[in-house]
Amino acid sequence: MTTEGRKTGTRTRAGSAGRALAGRLSWGLADQAASSMSNFVVGLYVARSLGLSAFGVFSLAWVTYGVVLNVSRGLATDPLVVRFSGVPEASWRGAVARSTGTALGVGTAVGGACLVAGLGLGGQVGTAFVCLGVTLPGLLLQDAWRFSFFAAGAGRKAFVNDVVWSVALVPAMILAAGVGSVAAFVLAWGASAAVAAGYGCVQSGIGPRPAGARAWLREQRDLGYRYLVENVSLGGASQLRAYGLGAIAGVGAVGAVRGAELLLGPFLAVLMGLSLVTVPEAARVLRRAPHRLGAFCLLLGGGQAVGALLWGGALLLVPDRAGAFVLGGVWHSASQLVVPVTLGVAGAGLGTGAAAGLR
């Protein structure tokens, strides 16, 4: 082969790899758009339906779910995307069965703890935690399918799964609005996730293996426990903040903070969509061109930080009348927290790029 022919072949392979990367990133963004926008709409709907205090109770359950989700990801799906991205299908299928079984086991164990805690607390908060405990297994399994599909480079399936959840949410939310309680909204949100989790089994043709969870944890202990500590450290801060606010300032303050986070929802959809594919893509970059990993991570994190600052600046220009139309009675309190929440999201964007490289 001539030198010119080799150069042409190299450019062709580079172009194909670039198009494949763009395709995987696009599916990551599309999937997270479906997931985050449905969560965004749910948050707005609940805020407008229940008011500040009840929305604060719902937010406590939501924040707790977020921490448990980080536990599940650290133990189950983070090791999966690092070690089983771009591997032969047979290897991927075996790993996915054990990984999703681990996620299901985490949901069952922590869900039982939420049930006990909720029965002990009583009241609106206790009832919300009981409902969360019932729905946690389905919520965590649905999330595990998303990461499993991205590890295989099948982002389209993850997107379809989230669309199924979004479609199931519509009648569930309508029924919950008819009841008009926090518990009804938590059950509607979790039950619709269980529908998507079941569909994930159909999409993949794989059944979760909870019996393989112990073997999975043992095999991945060098990564899993590190990711567990990292994820819980990050998510645990949000949970402690929410619980502290609820104890000191009341659940209305929790609702105000969650309302401010909802205002960043569209941008967070982009950030979280990229986070679904950054670790698998960083793993591919490391295998193919290790010297490009630093630039990849810097571009990724810096771009997200700048985007967050621009979005937060735009929020400061929103008129009060328009904000009240979107968030109802939650707007007045939430709008006062836009600046600190924006800075926090910008920092998280930088951290996403750094974490992709470190992992």
Coordinates of C-alpha atoms in Angstrom, one line a residue:
M1 CA 0.0 0.0 0.0
T2 CA 1.3 3.5 -0.9
T3 CA 1.9 6.2 1.7
E4 CA -1.1 8.1 0.3
G5 CA -3.3 5.1 0.6
R6 CA -2.3 4.5 4.2
K7 CA -3.1 8.2 5.0
T8 CA -6.5 7.9 3.3
G9 CA -7.3 4.7 5.2
T10 CA -6.2 6.4 8.5
R11 CA -8.5 9.4 7.8
T12 CA -11.4 7.1 6.9
R13 CA -11.0 5.2 10.1
A14 CA -10.7 8.4 12.1
G15 CA -13.8 9.8 10.4
S16 CA -15.8 6.6 11.2
A17 CA -14.7 6.6 14.8
G18 CA -15.6 10.3 15.1
R19 CA -19.1 9.6 13.6
A20 CA -19.6 6.7 16.0
L21 CA -18.6 8.8 18.9
A22 CA -21.0 11.6 17.9
G23 CA -23.7 9.0 17.5
R24 CA -23.2 7.6 21.0
L25 CA -23.1 11.1 22.5
S26 CA -26.3 12.0 20.6
W27 CA -28.1 9.0 22.0
G28 CA -26.8 9.9 25.5
L29 CA -28.2 13.4 25.2
A30 CA -31.5 12.1 23.7
D31 CA -31.9 9.6 26.4
Q32 CA -31.2 12.0 29.2
A33 CA -33.5 14.6 27.6
A34 CA -36.3 12.0 27.8
S35 CA -35.5 11.1 31.4
S36 CA -34.7 14.5 32.8
M37 CA -37.5 16.3 31.0
S38 CA -40.0 13.8 32.3
N39 CA -38.6 14.3 35.8
F40 CA -38.7 18.1 35.3
V41 CA -42.3 18.0 34.2
V42 CA -43.2 15.7 37.2
G43 CA -41.5 18.2 39.6
L44 CA -43.3 21.1 38.1
Y45 CA -46.6 19.2 38.2
V46 CA -46.2 18.2 41.8
A47 CA -45.1 21.7 42.8
R48 CA -48.1 23.3 41.3
S49 CA -50.5 20.6 42.6
L50 CA -49.3 20.4 46.2
G51 CA -47.8 23.7 47.2
L52 CA -44.5 24.5 48.9
S53 CA -44.7 22.4 52.1
A54 CA -46.1 19.2 50.5
F55 CA -43.6 19.6 47.6
G56 CA -40.9 19.7 50.3
V57 CA -42.1 16.3 51.6
F58 CA -42.0 14.9 48.0
S59 CA -38.5 16.4 47.6
L60 CA -37.3 14.6 50.7
A61 CA -38.3 11.3 49.1
W62 CA -36.8 12.4 45.8
V63 CA -33.4 13.3 47.4
T64 CA -33.3 10.0 49.3
Y65 CA -33.9 8.2 46.0
G66 CA -31.0 10.1 44.5
V67 CA -28.6 8.9 47.2
V68 CA -29.8 5.3 46.9
L69 CA -29.4 5.6 43.2
N70 CA -25.8 6.6 43.7
V71 CA -25.3 3.5 45.9
S72 CA -26.7 1.3 43.2
R73 CA -24.6 2.9 40.5
G74 CA -21.4 2.7 42.5
L75 CA -21.9 -1.0 43.2
A76 CA -23.7 -2.2 40.1
T77 CA -23.4 -0.1 37.0
D78 CA -20.3 2.1 37.3
P79 CA -18.0 -1.0 37.3
L80 CA -20.1 -2.3 34.4
V81 CA -19.5 0.6 32.1
V82 CA -15.8 0.8 32.9
R83 CA -15.1 -2.9 32.4
F84 CA -17.7 -4.1 30.0
S85 CA -18.0 -1.3 27.4
G86 CA -17.2 -2.5 23.9
V87 CA -16.6 -6.1 25.0
P88 CA -18.0 -9.2 23.2
E89 CA -21.7 -9.7 23.6
A90 CA -21.5 -12.9 25.6
S91 CA -19.3 -11.2 28.2
W92 CA -21.6 -8.2 28.3
R93 CA -24.7 -10.3 28.8
G94 CA -23.3 -12.3 31.7
A95 CA -22.1 -9.1 33.4
V96 CA -25.4 -7.3 32.8
A97 CA -27.4 -10.1 34.5
R98 CA -25.3 -9.9 37.6
S99 CA -25.1 -6.1 37.5
T100 CA -28.9 -5.6 37.2
G101 CA -29.4 -8.3 39.9
T102 CA -27.2 -6.2 42.2
A103 CA -29.2 -3.1 41.5
L104 CA -32.4 -5.0 42.2
G105 CA -30.9 -6.3 45.4
V106 CA -29.9 -2.8 46.6
G107 CA -33.4 -1.5 45.8
T108 CA -35.0 -4.3 47.8
A109 CA -32.7 -3.9 50.8
V110 CA -32.8 -0.2 51.1
G111 CA -36.5 -0.2 50.2
G112 CA -37.1 -2.4 53.2
A113 CA -35.2 0.1 55.4
C114 CA -37.3 2.9 54.0
L115 CA -40.5 1.0 54.9
V116 CA -39.4 0.6 58.5
A117 CA -38.3 4.2 58.8
G118 CA -41.5 5.5 57.2
L119 CA -43.7 3.4 59.6
G120 CA -41.6 4.8 62.5
L121 CA -41.9 8.4 61.4
G122 CA -45.6 8.5 60.6
G123 CA -47.3 11.5 59.1
Q124 CA -46.9 12.8 55.6
V125 CA -43.1 12.2 55.6
G126 CA -43.5 8.7 56.9
T127 CA -46.1 7.8 54.3
A128 CA -43.9 9.2 51.5
F129 CA -41.0 7.0 52.7
V130 CA -43.2 3.9 52.8
C131 CA -44.2 4.5 49.2
L132 CA -40.6 5.1 48.2
G133 CA -39.6 1.8 49.8
V134 CA -42.2 -0.1 47.8
T135 CA -41.1 1.5 44.5
L136 CA -37.2 1.5 44.9
P137 CA -36.5 -1.9 43.3
G138 CA -38.2 -0.9 40.1
L139 CA -36.6 2.6 40.1
L140 CA -33.1 1.2 40.5
L141 CA -33.6 -1.6 38.0
Q142 CA -34.8 0.9 35.3
D143 CA -31.7 3.0 35.8
A144 CA -29.5 -0.1 35.6
W145 CA -30.9 -0.9 32.2
R146 CA -30.0 2.5 30.9
F147 CA -26.3 2.1 31.8
S148 CA -26.3 -1.5 30.6
F149 CA -27.4 -0.4 27.1
F150 CA -24.9 2.5 27.0
A151 CA -22.1 0.0 27.9
A152 CA -23.0 -2.0 24.8
G153 CA -23.1 1.2 22.7
A154 CA -26.9 0.8 22.3
G155 CA -28.0 4.2 23.4
R156 CA -31.1 4.0 21.3
K157 CA -32.5 1.2 23.5
A158 CA -31.9 3.3 26.6
F159 CA -33.8 6.2 25.0
V160 CA -36.7 4.0 24.1
N161 CA -36.8 2.7 27.7
D162 CA -37.0 6.2 29.1
V163 CA -39.7 7.1 26.6
V164 CA -41.7 4.1 27.9
W165 CA -41.3 5.5 31.4
S166 CA -42.5 8.9 30.3
V167 CA -45.5 7.5 28.5
A168 CA -46.5 5.5 31.6
L169 CA -46.1 8.6 33.8
V170 CA -48.9 10.4 32.0
P171 CA -51.9 8.3 33.3
A172 CA -50.1 7.7 36.6
M173 CA -49.8 11.4 37.3
I174 CA -53.4 12.1 36.3
L175 CA -54.6 9.5 38.8
A176 CA -52.2 10.9 41.5
A177 CA -53.6 14.4 40.9
G178 CA -57.1 13.1 41.4
V179 CA -56.0 11.8 44.9
G180 CA -54.0 14.9 45.6
S181 CA -51.5 13.5 48.1
V182 CA -47.7 13.2 48.3
A183 CA -48.0 9.4 48.7
A184 CA -50.0 9.2 45.5
F185 CA -47.4 11.1 43.5
V186 CA -44.5 9.0 44.8
L187 CA -46.4 5.8 44.0
A188 CA -47.3 7.0 40.5
W189 CA -43.7 8.0 39.8
G190 CA -42.2 4.7 41.0
A191 CA -44.9 2.4 39.5
S192 CA -44.3 3.9 36.0
A193 CA -40.6 3.3 36.4
A194 CA -41.3 -0.3 37.2
V195 CA -43.2 -0.6 33.9
A196 CA -40.0 0.6 32.1
A197 CA -37.9 -1.7 34.2
G198 CA -39.9 -4.7 33.0
Y199 CA -39.7 -3.5 29.4
G200 CA -35.9 -3.4 29.8
C201 CA -35.9 -7.1 30.4
V202 CA -37.8 -7.5 27.1
Q203 CA -35.4 -5.2 25.2
S204 CA -32.3 -7.0 26.4
G205 CA -33.6 -10.5 26.6
I206 CA -31.8 -10.8 29.9
G207 CA -33.3 -11.4 33.3
P208 CA -31.6 -9.8 36.4
R209 CA -29.8 -12.3 38.6
P210 CA -30.0 -11.2 42.2
A211 CA -28.3 -14.5 43.2
G212 CA -25.3 -13.3 41.3
A213 CA -25.0 -10.1 43.2
R214 CA -22.6 -11.5 45.8
A215 CA -20.3 -12.7 43.0
W216 CA -20.5 -9.4 41.2
L217 CA -19.6 -7.4 44.3
R218 CA -16.7 -9.7 45.0
E219 CA -15.4 -9.5 41.4
Q220 CA -15.8 -5.7 41.2
R221 CA -14.8 -4.8 44.8
D222 CA -11.7 -2.9 43.7
L223 CA -13.9 -0.5 41.7
G224 CA -17.3 -0.9 43.3
Y225 CA -16.5 0.2 46.8
R226 CA -14.4 3.2 45.6
Y227 CA -17.3 4.3 43.4
L228 CA -19.7 3.7 46.3
V229 CA -17.7 6.0 48.6
E230 CA -17.4 8.7 45.9
N231 CA -21.1 8.6 44.9
V232 CA -22.4 8.5 48.4
S233 CA -20.1 11.4 49.4
L234 CA -21.5 13.5 46.6
G235 CA -25.2 12.4 47.0
G236 CA -25.0 12.2 50.8
A237 CA -24.2 15.9 51.0
S238 CA -27.5 16.7 49.2
Q239 CA -29.4 14.3 51.4
L240 CA -28.0 15.7 54.7
R241 CA -28.7 19.3 53.4
A242 CA -32.3 18.4 52.7
Y243 CA -32.8 16.6 56.1
G244 CA -31.0 19.5 57.9
L245 CA -33.2 22.1 56.2
G246 CA -36.3 20.1 56.9
A247 CA -35.4 19.8 60.6
I248 CA -34.3 23.4 61.1
A249 CA -36.3 25.5 58.6
G250 CA -39.2 23.1 57.8
V251 CA -40.1 21.2 54.7
G252 CA -41.0 24.4 52.9
A253 CA -37.2 25.3 52.7
V254 CA -36.6 21.9 51.2
G255 CA -39.2 22.6 48.5
A256 CA -37.6 26.0 47.8
V257 CA -34.2 24.4 47.1
R258 CA -35.7 21.7 45.0
G259 CA -37.6 24.3 43.0
A260 CA -34.4 26.2 42.3
E261 CA -32.9 22.9 41.1
L262 CA -35.9 22.4 38.8
L263 CA -35.2 25.7 37.2
L264 CA -31.8 24.3 36.1
G265 CA -33.6 21.1 34.9
P266 CA -33.1 21.6 31.1
F267 CA -29.4 22.2 31.5
L268 CA -29.1 19.3 34.0
A269 CA -30.6 17.1 31.3
V270 CA -27.6 17.9 29.1
L271 CA -25.1 17.4 31.9
M272 CA -26.6 14.1 33.0
G273 CA -27.0 12.9 29.4
L274 CA -23.3 13.4 28.8
S275 CA -22.5 11.7 32.1
L276 CA -24.2 8.5 30.8
V277 CA -21.6 8.1 28.1
T278 CA -18.5 10.0 29.4
V279 CA -17.0 7.0 31.3
P280 CA -17.5 4.5 28.4
E281 CA -16.1 7.0 25.9
A282 CA -13.2 7.9 28.2
A283 CA -12.5 4.1 28.4
R284 CA -12.5 3.9 24.6
V285 CA -10.2 7.0 24.3
L286 CA -7.8 5.5 26.9
R287 CA -7.5 2.3 24.9
R288 CA -7.1 3.9 21.5
A289 CA -5.3 7.2 22.1
P290 CA -4.2 7.6 25.8
H291 CA -2.5 11.0 25.1
R292 CA -5.9 12.5 24.2
L293 CA -7.7 11.6 27.4
G294 CA -6.7 14.9 29.2
A295 CA -8.0 17.1 26.4
F296 CA -11.2 15.0 26.1
C297 CA -11.9 15.5 29.8
L298 CA -11.0 19.2 29.9
L299 CA -13.2 20.0 26.9
L300 CA -16.1 18.0 28.4
G301 CA -16.0 19.5 31.9
G302 CA -15.2 23.1 30.8
G303 CA -18.0 23.1 28.2
Q304 CA -20.5 22.0 30.8
A305 CA -19.4 24.6 33.3
V306 CA -19.7 27.4 30.8
G307 CA -23.1 26.2 29.7
A308 CA -24.4 26.1 33.3
L309 CA -23.3 29.7 33.9
L310 CA -25.0 30.9 30.8
W311 CA -28.2 29.1 31.7
G312 CA -28.2 30.5 35.2
G313 CA -27.6 34.0 33.9
A314 CA -30.7 33.6 31.6
L315 CA -32.8 32.5 34.6
L316 CA -32.0 35.8 36.4
L317 CA -33.8 37.6 33.6
V318 CA -37.1 35.6 33.9
P319 CA -40.0 37.9 34.9
D320 CA -41.8 37.0 38.2
R321 CA -45.1 36.5 36.4
A322 CA -43.6 33.9 34.0
G323 CA -41.8 32.1 36.9
A324 CA -45.0 31.9 38.9
F325 CA -46.8 30.5 35.9
V326 CA -44.2 27.7 35.8
L327 CA -43.6 26.9 39.5
G328 CA -46.7 28.3 41.1
G329 CA -46.3 29.3 44.7
V330 CA -42.8 27.7 44.8
W331 CA -41.3 30.3 42.4
H332 CA -40.9 33.2 44.9
S333 CA -38.7 31.2 47.2
A334 CA -36.9 29.2 44.5
S335 CA -35.9 32.2 42.4
Q336 CA -33.8 33.6 45.3
L337 CA -31.6 30.6 45.1
V338 CA -30.7 30.6 41.4
V339 CA -27.2 32.0 41.8
P340 CA -25.9 29.5 44.4
V341 CA -27.5 26.6 42.7
T342 CA -26.0 27.6 39.3
L343 CA -22.6 27.8 40.8
G344 CA -23.0 24.3 42.3
V345 CA -24.1 22.9 38.9
A346 CA -21.2 24.6 37.1
G347 CA -18.8 22.9 39.6
A348 CA -20.5 19.6 39.0
G349 CA -20.0 20.0 35.3
L350 CA -16.3 20.5 35.8
G351 CA -16.3 17.4 38.1
T352 CA -18.0 15.3 35.4
G353 CA -15.0 15.8 33.1
A354 CA -12.5 15.1 35.8
A355 CA -14.4 12.0 37.0
A356 CA -14.5 10.5 33.5
G357 CA -10.7 10.6 33.3
L358 CA -10.1 9.4 36.8
R359 CA -12.5 6.5 36.5

